[in-house]
mmCIF file of C-alpha atoms in Angstrom:
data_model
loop_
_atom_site.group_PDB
_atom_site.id
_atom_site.type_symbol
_atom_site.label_atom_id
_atom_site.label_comp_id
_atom_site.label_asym_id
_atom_site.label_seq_id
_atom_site.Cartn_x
_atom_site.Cartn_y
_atom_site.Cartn_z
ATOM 1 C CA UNK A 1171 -25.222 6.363 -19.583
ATOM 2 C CA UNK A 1172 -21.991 7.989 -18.151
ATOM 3 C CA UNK A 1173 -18.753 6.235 -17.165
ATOM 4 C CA UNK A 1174 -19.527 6.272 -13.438
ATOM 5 C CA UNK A 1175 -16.063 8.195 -13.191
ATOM 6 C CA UNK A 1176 -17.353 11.172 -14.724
ATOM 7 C CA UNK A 1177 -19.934 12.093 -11.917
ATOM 8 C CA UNK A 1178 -18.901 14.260 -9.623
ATOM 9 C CA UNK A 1179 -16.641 12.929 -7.108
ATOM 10 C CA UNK A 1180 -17.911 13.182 -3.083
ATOM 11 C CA UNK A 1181 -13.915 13.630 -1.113
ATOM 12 C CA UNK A 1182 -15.968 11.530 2.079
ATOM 13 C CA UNK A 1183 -17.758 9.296 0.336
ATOM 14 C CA UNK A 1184 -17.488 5.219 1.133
ATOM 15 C CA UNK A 1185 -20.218 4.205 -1.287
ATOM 16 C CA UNK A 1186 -19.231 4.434 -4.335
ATOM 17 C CA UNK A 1187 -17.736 1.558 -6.165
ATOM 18 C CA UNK A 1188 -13.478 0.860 -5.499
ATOM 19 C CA UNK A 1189 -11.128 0.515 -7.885
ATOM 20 C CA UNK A 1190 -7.143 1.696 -8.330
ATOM 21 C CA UNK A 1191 -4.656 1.886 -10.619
ATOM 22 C CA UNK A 1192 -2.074 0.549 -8.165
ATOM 23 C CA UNK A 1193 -1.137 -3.058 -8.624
ATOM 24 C CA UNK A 1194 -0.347 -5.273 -5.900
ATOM 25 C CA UNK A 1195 3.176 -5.724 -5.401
ATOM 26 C CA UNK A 1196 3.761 -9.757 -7.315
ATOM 27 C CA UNK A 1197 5.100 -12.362 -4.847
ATOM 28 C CA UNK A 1198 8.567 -12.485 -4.732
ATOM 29 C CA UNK A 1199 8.303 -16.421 -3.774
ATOM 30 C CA UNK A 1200 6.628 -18.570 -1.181
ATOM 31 C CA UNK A 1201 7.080 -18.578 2.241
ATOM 32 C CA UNK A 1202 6.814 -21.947 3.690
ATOM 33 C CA UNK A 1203 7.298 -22.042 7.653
ATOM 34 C CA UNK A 1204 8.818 -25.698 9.001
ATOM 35 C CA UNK A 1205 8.913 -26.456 12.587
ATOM 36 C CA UNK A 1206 11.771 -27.403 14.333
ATOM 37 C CA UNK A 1207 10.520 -29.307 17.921
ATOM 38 C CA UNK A 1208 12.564 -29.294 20.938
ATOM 39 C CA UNK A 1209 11.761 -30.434 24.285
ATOM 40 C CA UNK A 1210 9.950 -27.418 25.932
ATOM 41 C CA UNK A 1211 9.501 -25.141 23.254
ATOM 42 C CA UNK A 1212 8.316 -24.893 19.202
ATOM 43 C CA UNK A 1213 10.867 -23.124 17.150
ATOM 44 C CA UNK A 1214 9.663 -21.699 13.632
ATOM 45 C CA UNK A 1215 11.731 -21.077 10.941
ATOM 46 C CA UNK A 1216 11.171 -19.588 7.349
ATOM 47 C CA UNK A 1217 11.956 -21.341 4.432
ATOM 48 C CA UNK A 1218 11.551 -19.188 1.753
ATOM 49 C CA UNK A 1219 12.323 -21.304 -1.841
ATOM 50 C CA UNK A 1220 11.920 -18.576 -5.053
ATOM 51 C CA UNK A 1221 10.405 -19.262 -8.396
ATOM 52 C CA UNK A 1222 13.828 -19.995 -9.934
ATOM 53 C CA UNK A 1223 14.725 -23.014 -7.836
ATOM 54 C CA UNK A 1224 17.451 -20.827 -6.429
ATOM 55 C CA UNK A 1225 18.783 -22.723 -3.411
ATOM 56 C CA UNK A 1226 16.625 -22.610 -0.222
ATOM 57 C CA UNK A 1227 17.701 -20.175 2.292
ATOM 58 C CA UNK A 1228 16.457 -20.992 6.169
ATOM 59 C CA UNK A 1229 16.506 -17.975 8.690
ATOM 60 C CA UNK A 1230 15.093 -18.253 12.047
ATOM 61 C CA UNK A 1231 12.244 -16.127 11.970
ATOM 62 C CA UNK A 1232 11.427 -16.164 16.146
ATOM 63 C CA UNK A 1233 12.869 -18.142 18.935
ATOM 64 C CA UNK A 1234 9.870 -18.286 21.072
ATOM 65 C CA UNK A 1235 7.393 -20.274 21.855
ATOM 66 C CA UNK A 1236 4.846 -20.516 19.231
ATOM 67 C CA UNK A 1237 1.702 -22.318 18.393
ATOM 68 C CA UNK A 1238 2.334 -25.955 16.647
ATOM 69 C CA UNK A 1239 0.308 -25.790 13.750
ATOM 70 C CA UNK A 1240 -0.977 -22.527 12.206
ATOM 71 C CA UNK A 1241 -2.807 -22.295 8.641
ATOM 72 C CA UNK A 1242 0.295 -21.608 6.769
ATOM 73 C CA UNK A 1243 1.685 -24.958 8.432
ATOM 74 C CA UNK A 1244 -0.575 -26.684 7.011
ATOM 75 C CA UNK A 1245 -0.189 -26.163 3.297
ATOM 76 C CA UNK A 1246 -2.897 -23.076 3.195
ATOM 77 C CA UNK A 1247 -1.771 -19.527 1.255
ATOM 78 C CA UNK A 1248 -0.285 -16.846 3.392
ATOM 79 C CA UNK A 1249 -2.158 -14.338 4.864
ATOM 80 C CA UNK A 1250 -0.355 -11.556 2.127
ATOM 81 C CA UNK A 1251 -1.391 -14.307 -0.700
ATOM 82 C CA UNK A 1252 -5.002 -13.852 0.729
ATOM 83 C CA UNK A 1253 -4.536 -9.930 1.001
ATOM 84 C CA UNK A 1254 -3.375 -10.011 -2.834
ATOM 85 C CA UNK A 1255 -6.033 -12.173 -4.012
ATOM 86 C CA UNK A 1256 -9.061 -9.723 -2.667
ATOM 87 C CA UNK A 1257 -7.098 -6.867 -4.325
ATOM 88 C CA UNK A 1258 -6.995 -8.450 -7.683
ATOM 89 C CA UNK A 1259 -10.854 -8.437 -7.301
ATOM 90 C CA UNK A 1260 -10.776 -4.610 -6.979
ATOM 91 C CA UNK A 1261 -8.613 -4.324 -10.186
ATOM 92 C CA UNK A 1262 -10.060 -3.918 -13.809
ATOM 93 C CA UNK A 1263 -8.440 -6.281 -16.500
ATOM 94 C CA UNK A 1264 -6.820 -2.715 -17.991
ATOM 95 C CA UNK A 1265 -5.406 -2.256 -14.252
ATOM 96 C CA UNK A 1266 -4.014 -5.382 -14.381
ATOM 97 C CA UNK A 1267 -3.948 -9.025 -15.964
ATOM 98 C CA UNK A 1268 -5.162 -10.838 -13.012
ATOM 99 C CA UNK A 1269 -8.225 -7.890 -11.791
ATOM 100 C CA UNK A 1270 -11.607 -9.306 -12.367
ATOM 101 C CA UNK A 1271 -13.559 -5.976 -11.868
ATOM 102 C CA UNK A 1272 -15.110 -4.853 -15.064
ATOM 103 C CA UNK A 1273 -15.596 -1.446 -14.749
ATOM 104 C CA UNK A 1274 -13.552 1.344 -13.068
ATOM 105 C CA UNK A 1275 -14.354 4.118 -11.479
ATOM 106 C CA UNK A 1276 -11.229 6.555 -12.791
ATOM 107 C CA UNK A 1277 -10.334 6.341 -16.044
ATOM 108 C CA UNK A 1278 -7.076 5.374 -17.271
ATOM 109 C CA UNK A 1279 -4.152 6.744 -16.836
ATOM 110 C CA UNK A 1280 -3.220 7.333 -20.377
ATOM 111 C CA UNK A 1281 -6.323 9.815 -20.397
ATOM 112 C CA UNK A 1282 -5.323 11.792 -17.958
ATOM 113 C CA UNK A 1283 -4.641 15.365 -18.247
ATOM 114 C CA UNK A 1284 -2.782 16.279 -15.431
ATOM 115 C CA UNK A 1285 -1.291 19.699 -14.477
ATOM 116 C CA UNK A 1286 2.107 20.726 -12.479
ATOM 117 C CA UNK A 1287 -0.960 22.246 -9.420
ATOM 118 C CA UNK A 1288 -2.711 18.646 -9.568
ATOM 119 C CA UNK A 1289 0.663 16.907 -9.133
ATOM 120 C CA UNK A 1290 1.746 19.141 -6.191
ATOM 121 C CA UNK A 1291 -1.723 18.488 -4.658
ATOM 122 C CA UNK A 1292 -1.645 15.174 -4.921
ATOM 123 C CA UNK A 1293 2.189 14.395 -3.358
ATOM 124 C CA UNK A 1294 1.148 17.003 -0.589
ATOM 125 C CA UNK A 1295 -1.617 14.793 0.246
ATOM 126 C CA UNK A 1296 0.365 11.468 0.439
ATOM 127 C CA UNK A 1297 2.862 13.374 2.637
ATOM 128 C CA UNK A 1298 0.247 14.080 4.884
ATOM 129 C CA UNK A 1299 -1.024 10.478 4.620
ATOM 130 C CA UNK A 1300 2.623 9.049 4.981
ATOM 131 C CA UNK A 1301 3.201 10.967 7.764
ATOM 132 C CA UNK A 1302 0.479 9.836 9.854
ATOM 133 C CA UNK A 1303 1.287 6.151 8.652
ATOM 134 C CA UNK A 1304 4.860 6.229 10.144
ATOM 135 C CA UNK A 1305 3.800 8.970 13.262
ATOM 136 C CA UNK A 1306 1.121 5.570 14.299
ATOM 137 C CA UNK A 1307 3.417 2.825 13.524
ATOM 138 C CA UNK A 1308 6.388 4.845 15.710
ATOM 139 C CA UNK A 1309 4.438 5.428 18.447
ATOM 140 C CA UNK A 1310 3.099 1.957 18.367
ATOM 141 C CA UNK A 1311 -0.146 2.267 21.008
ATOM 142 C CA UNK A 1312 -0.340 -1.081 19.279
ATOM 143 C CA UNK A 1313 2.483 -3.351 20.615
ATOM 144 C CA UNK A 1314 2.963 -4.748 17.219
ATOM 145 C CA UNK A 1315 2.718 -1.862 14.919
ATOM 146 C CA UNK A 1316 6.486 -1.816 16.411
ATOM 147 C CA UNK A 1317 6.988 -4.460 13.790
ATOM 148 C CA UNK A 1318 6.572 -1.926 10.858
ATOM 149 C CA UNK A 1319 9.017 0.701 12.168
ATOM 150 C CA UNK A 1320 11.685 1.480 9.575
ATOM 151 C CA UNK A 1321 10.893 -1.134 6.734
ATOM 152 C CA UNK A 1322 12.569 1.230 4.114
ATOM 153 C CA UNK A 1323 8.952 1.745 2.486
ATOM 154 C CA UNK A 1324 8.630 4.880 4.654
ATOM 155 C CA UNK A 1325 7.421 7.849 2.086
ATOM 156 C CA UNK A 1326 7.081 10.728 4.109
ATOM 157 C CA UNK A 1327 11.203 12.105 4.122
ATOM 158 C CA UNK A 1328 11.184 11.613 0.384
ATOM 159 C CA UNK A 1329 7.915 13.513 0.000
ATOM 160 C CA UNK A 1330 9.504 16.428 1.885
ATOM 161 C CA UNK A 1331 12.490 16.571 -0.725
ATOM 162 C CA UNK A 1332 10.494 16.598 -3.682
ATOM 163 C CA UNK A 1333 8.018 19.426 -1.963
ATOM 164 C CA UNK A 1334 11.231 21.701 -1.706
ATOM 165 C CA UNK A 1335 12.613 20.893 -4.988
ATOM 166 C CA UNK A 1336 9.569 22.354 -6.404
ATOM 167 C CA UNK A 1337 9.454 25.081 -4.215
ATOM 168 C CA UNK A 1338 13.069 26.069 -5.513
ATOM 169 C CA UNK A 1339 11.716 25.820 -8.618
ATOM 170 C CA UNK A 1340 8.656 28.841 -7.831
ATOM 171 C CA UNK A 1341 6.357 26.902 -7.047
ATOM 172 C CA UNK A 1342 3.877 27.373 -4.290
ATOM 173 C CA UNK A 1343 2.829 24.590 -2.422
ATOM 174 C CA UNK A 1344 -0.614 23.831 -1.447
ATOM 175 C CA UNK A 1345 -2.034 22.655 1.765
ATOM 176 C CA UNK A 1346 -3.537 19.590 2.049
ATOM 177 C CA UNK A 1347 -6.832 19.254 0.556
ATOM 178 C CA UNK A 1348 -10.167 17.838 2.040
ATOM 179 C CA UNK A 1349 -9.276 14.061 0.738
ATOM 180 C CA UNK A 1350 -5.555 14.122 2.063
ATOM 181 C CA UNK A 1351 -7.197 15.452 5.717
ATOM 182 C CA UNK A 1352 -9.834 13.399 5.855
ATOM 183 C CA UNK A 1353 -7.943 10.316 5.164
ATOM 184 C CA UNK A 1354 -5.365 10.957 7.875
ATOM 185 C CA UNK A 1355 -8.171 11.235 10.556
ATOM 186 C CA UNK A 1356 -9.521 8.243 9.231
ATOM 187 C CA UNK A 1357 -6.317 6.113 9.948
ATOM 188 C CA UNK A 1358 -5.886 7.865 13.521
ATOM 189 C CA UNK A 1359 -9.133 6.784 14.409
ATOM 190 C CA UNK A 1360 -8.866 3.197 12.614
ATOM 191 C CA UNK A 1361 -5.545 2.551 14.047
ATOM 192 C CA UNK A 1362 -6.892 2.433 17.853
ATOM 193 C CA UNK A 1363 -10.297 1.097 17.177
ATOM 194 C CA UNK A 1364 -9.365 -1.780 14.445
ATOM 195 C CA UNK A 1365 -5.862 -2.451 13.985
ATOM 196 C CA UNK A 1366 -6.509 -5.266 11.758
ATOM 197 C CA UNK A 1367 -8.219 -2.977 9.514
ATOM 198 C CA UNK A 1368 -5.417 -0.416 9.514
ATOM 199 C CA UNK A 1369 -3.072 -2.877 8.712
ATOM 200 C CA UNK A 1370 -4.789 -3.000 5.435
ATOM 201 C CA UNK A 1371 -4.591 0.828 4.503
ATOM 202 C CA UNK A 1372 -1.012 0.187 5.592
ATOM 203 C CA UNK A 1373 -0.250 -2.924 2.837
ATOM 204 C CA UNK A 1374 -2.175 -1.281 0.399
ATOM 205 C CA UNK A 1375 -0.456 2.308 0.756
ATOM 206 C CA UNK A 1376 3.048 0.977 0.708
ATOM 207 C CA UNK A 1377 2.894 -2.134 -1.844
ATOM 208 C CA UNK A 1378 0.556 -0.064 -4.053
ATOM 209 C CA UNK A 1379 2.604 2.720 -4.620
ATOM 210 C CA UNK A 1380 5.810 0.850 -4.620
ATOM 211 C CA UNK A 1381 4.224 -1.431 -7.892
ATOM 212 C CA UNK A 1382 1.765 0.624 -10.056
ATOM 213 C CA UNK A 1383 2.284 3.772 -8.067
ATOM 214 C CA UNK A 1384 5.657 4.276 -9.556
ATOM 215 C CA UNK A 1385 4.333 3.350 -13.360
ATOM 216 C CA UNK A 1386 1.478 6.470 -12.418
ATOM 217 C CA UNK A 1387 4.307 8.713 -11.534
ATOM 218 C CA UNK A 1388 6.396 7.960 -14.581
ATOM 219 C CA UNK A 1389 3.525 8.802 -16.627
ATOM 220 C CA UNK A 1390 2.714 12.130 -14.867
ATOM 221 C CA UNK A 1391 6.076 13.198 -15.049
ATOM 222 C CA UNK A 1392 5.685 12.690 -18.768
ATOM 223 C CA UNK A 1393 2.598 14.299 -19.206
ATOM 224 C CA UNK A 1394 3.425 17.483 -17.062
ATOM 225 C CA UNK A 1395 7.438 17.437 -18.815
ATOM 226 C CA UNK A 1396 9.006 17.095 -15.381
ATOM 227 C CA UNK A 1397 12.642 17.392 -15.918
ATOM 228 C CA UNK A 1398 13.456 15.646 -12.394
ATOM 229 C CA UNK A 1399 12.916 11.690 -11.254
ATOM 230 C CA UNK A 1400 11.413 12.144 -7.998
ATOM 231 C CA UNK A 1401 12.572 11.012 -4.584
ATOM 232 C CA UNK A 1402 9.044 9.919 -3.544
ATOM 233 C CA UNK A 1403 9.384 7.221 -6.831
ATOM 234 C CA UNK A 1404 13.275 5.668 -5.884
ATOM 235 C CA UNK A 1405 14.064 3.673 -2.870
ATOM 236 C CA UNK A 1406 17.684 2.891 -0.862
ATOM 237 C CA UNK A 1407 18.561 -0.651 -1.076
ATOM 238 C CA UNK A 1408 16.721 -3.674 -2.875
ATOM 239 C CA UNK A 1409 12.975 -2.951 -3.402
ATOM 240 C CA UNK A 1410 11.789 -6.316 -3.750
ATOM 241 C CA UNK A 1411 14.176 -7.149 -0.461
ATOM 242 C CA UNK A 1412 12.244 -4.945 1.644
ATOM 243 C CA UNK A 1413 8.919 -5.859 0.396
ATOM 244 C CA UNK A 1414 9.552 -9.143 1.093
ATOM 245 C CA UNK A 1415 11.027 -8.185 4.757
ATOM 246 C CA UNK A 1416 7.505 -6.428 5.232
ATOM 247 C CA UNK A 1417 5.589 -9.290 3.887
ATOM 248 C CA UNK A 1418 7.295 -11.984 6.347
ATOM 249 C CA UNK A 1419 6.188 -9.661 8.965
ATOM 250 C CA UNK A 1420 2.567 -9.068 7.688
ATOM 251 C CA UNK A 1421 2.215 -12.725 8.491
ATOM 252 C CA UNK A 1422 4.331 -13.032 11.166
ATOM 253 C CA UNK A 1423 1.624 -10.471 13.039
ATOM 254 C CA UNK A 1424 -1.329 -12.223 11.345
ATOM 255 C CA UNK A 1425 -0.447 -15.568 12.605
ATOM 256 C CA UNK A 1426 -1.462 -14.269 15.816
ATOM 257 C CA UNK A 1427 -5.335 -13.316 14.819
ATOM 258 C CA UNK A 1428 -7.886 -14.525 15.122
ATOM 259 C CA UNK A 1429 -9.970 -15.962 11.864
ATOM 260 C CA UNK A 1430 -12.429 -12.836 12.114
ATOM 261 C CA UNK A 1431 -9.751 -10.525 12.415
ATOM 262 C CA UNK A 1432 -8.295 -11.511 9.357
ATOM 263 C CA UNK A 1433 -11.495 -11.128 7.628
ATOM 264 C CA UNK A 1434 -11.887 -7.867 8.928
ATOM 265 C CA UNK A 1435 -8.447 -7.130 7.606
ATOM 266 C CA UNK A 1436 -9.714 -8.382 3.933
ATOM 267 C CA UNK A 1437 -13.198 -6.620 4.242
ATOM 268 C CA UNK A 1438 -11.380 -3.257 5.048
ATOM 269 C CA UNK A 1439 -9.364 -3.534 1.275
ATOM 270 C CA UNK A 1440 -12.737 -2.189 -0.607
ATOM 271 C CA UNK A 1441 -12.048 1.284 1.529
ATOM 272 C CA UNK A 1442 -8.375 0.978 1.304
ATOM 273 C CA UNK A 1443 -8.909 1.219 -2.439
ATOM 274 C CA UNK A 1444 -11.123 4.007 -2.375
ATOM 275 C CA UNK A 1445 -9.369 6.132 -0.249
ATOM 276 C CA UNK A 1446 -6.742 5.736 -2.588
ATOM 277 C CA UNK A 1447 -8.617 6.673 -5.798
ATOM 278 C CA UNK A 1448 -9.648 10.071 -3.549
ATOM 279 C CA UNK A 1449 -6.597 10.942 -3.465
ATOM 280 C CA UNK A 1450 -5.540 10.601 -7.637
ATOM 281 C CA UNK A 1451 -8.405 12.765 -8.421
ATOM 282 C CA UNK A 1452 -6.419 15.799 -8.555
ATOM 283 C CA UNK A 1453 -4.556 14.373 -11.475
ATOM 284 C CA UNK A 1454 -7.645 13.131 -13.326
ATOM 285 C CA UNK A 1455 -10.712 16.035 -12.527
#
């Protein structure tokens, strides 16, 4: 039989299989809320102590009232820890040392064949995704999408650079294709019905391309001989600083669901994933 990758693909589809070469961004250390009591009120404040045994560093992370004990307070993972561990169960061992799916749906990256029209189609479908990302969180119809306003993961300026470089270069640039479309609708709709749920496209977008995105992109670039390091792959400021800014405040807004909306957040990662795949075909079909 086939590699299930080979069959043709279906842009809309939700029941096939997930899988992605992204890998989940790696903790950058442990975040271990303490609780400071004073009369009236519950203060929390971060302690977050590294791998290294670098010296702890405390930083109020909110100075209102808050709930006295919360899963975190009481020795459990994070809710990002949880969010990492259902995407290593989405990953292939050749995606990454910790996935325990066997079998993945695209094939690897190092038998790829891409072409400079694949490429373009591709980062003109994540600009369109990006976009939308940024155009919900700024409008923030959910109070606390407010929260993931101008983390420094935003995509969607870079995108736009790299689109004109190549259009200086003679190249025309596509519109976006069925995938890139439908996915945008998808997190319109998602964002006012299930906010929990778009949270995950939204950890899984960012941290993904941010960690084995940029490995895919290196490799492309290779592949096609792009003489240029593209903005959409380089950052301002420390990376793994403003991952773990956005990770504080991934659960920060978690601490404030409920049990089944964080399972609804975790259930949502299978689609995340495949969404994601949907839009890599161009570089692999």
């Amino acid at each position: 039989m086939a590699p299930a990758w080979l069959s043709v693909p279906r842009a809309l589809s939700l029941e096939r299989a997930p899988t992605s070469c992204f890998r989940p961004e790696q903790p950058a250390g442990r975040v271990v809320p303490a609780v400071l009591r004073r009369p009236g009120t519950v203060v929390v404040v971060s302690v977050a102590a590294t791998r290294r045994r670098r010296p702890v560093v405390a930083a109020a992370a909110a100075a209102t009232t808050a709930p006295a004990a919360s899963g975190e307070e009481r020795g459990k993972p994070s809710f990002v820890e949880e969010m990492r561990a259902v995407a290593m169960r989405l990953h292939s061992r050749d995606q990454s040392m910790h996935g325990e799916k066997e079998v993945p749906l695209e094939p690897p990256v190092a038998t790829w064949d891409p072409t400079v029209e694949g490429f373009l189609r591709f980062l003109v479908d994540n600009k369109l995704v990006f976009e939308t990302l940024e155009a919900i969180v700024g409008r923030a119809a959910i109070p606390w999408y407010a929260e993931f306003r101008n983390t420094g993961l935003e995509r969607s300026e870079a995108l736009e650079k790299d689109l004109e470089w190549f259009r200086q270069q003679g190249h025309t640039i596509p519109e976006p294709s069925t995938a890139g479309i439908a996915y945008a609708s998808f997190l319109e709709e998602l964002s006012e019905k299930e906010p929990p749920a778009f949270t995950t496209h939204f950890y899984n977008l960012y941290f993904g391309h941010s960690a084995g995105g940029v490995i895919i992109g290196k490799k492309i670039a290779e592949k096609i001989n792009l003489q240029k390091e593209l903005e959409f792959y380089q950052w301002e400021g420390n990376l793994s600083q403003l991952q773990q800014n956005v990770r504080d405040k991934l659960n920060q807004v978690a601490s404030g669901w409920s049990r089944e909306g964080r399972d609804r957040c975790l259930d949502e990662m299978e689609k995340s994933f495949i969404r994601s795949v949907d839009l890599r075909r161009h570089m692999f079909t």
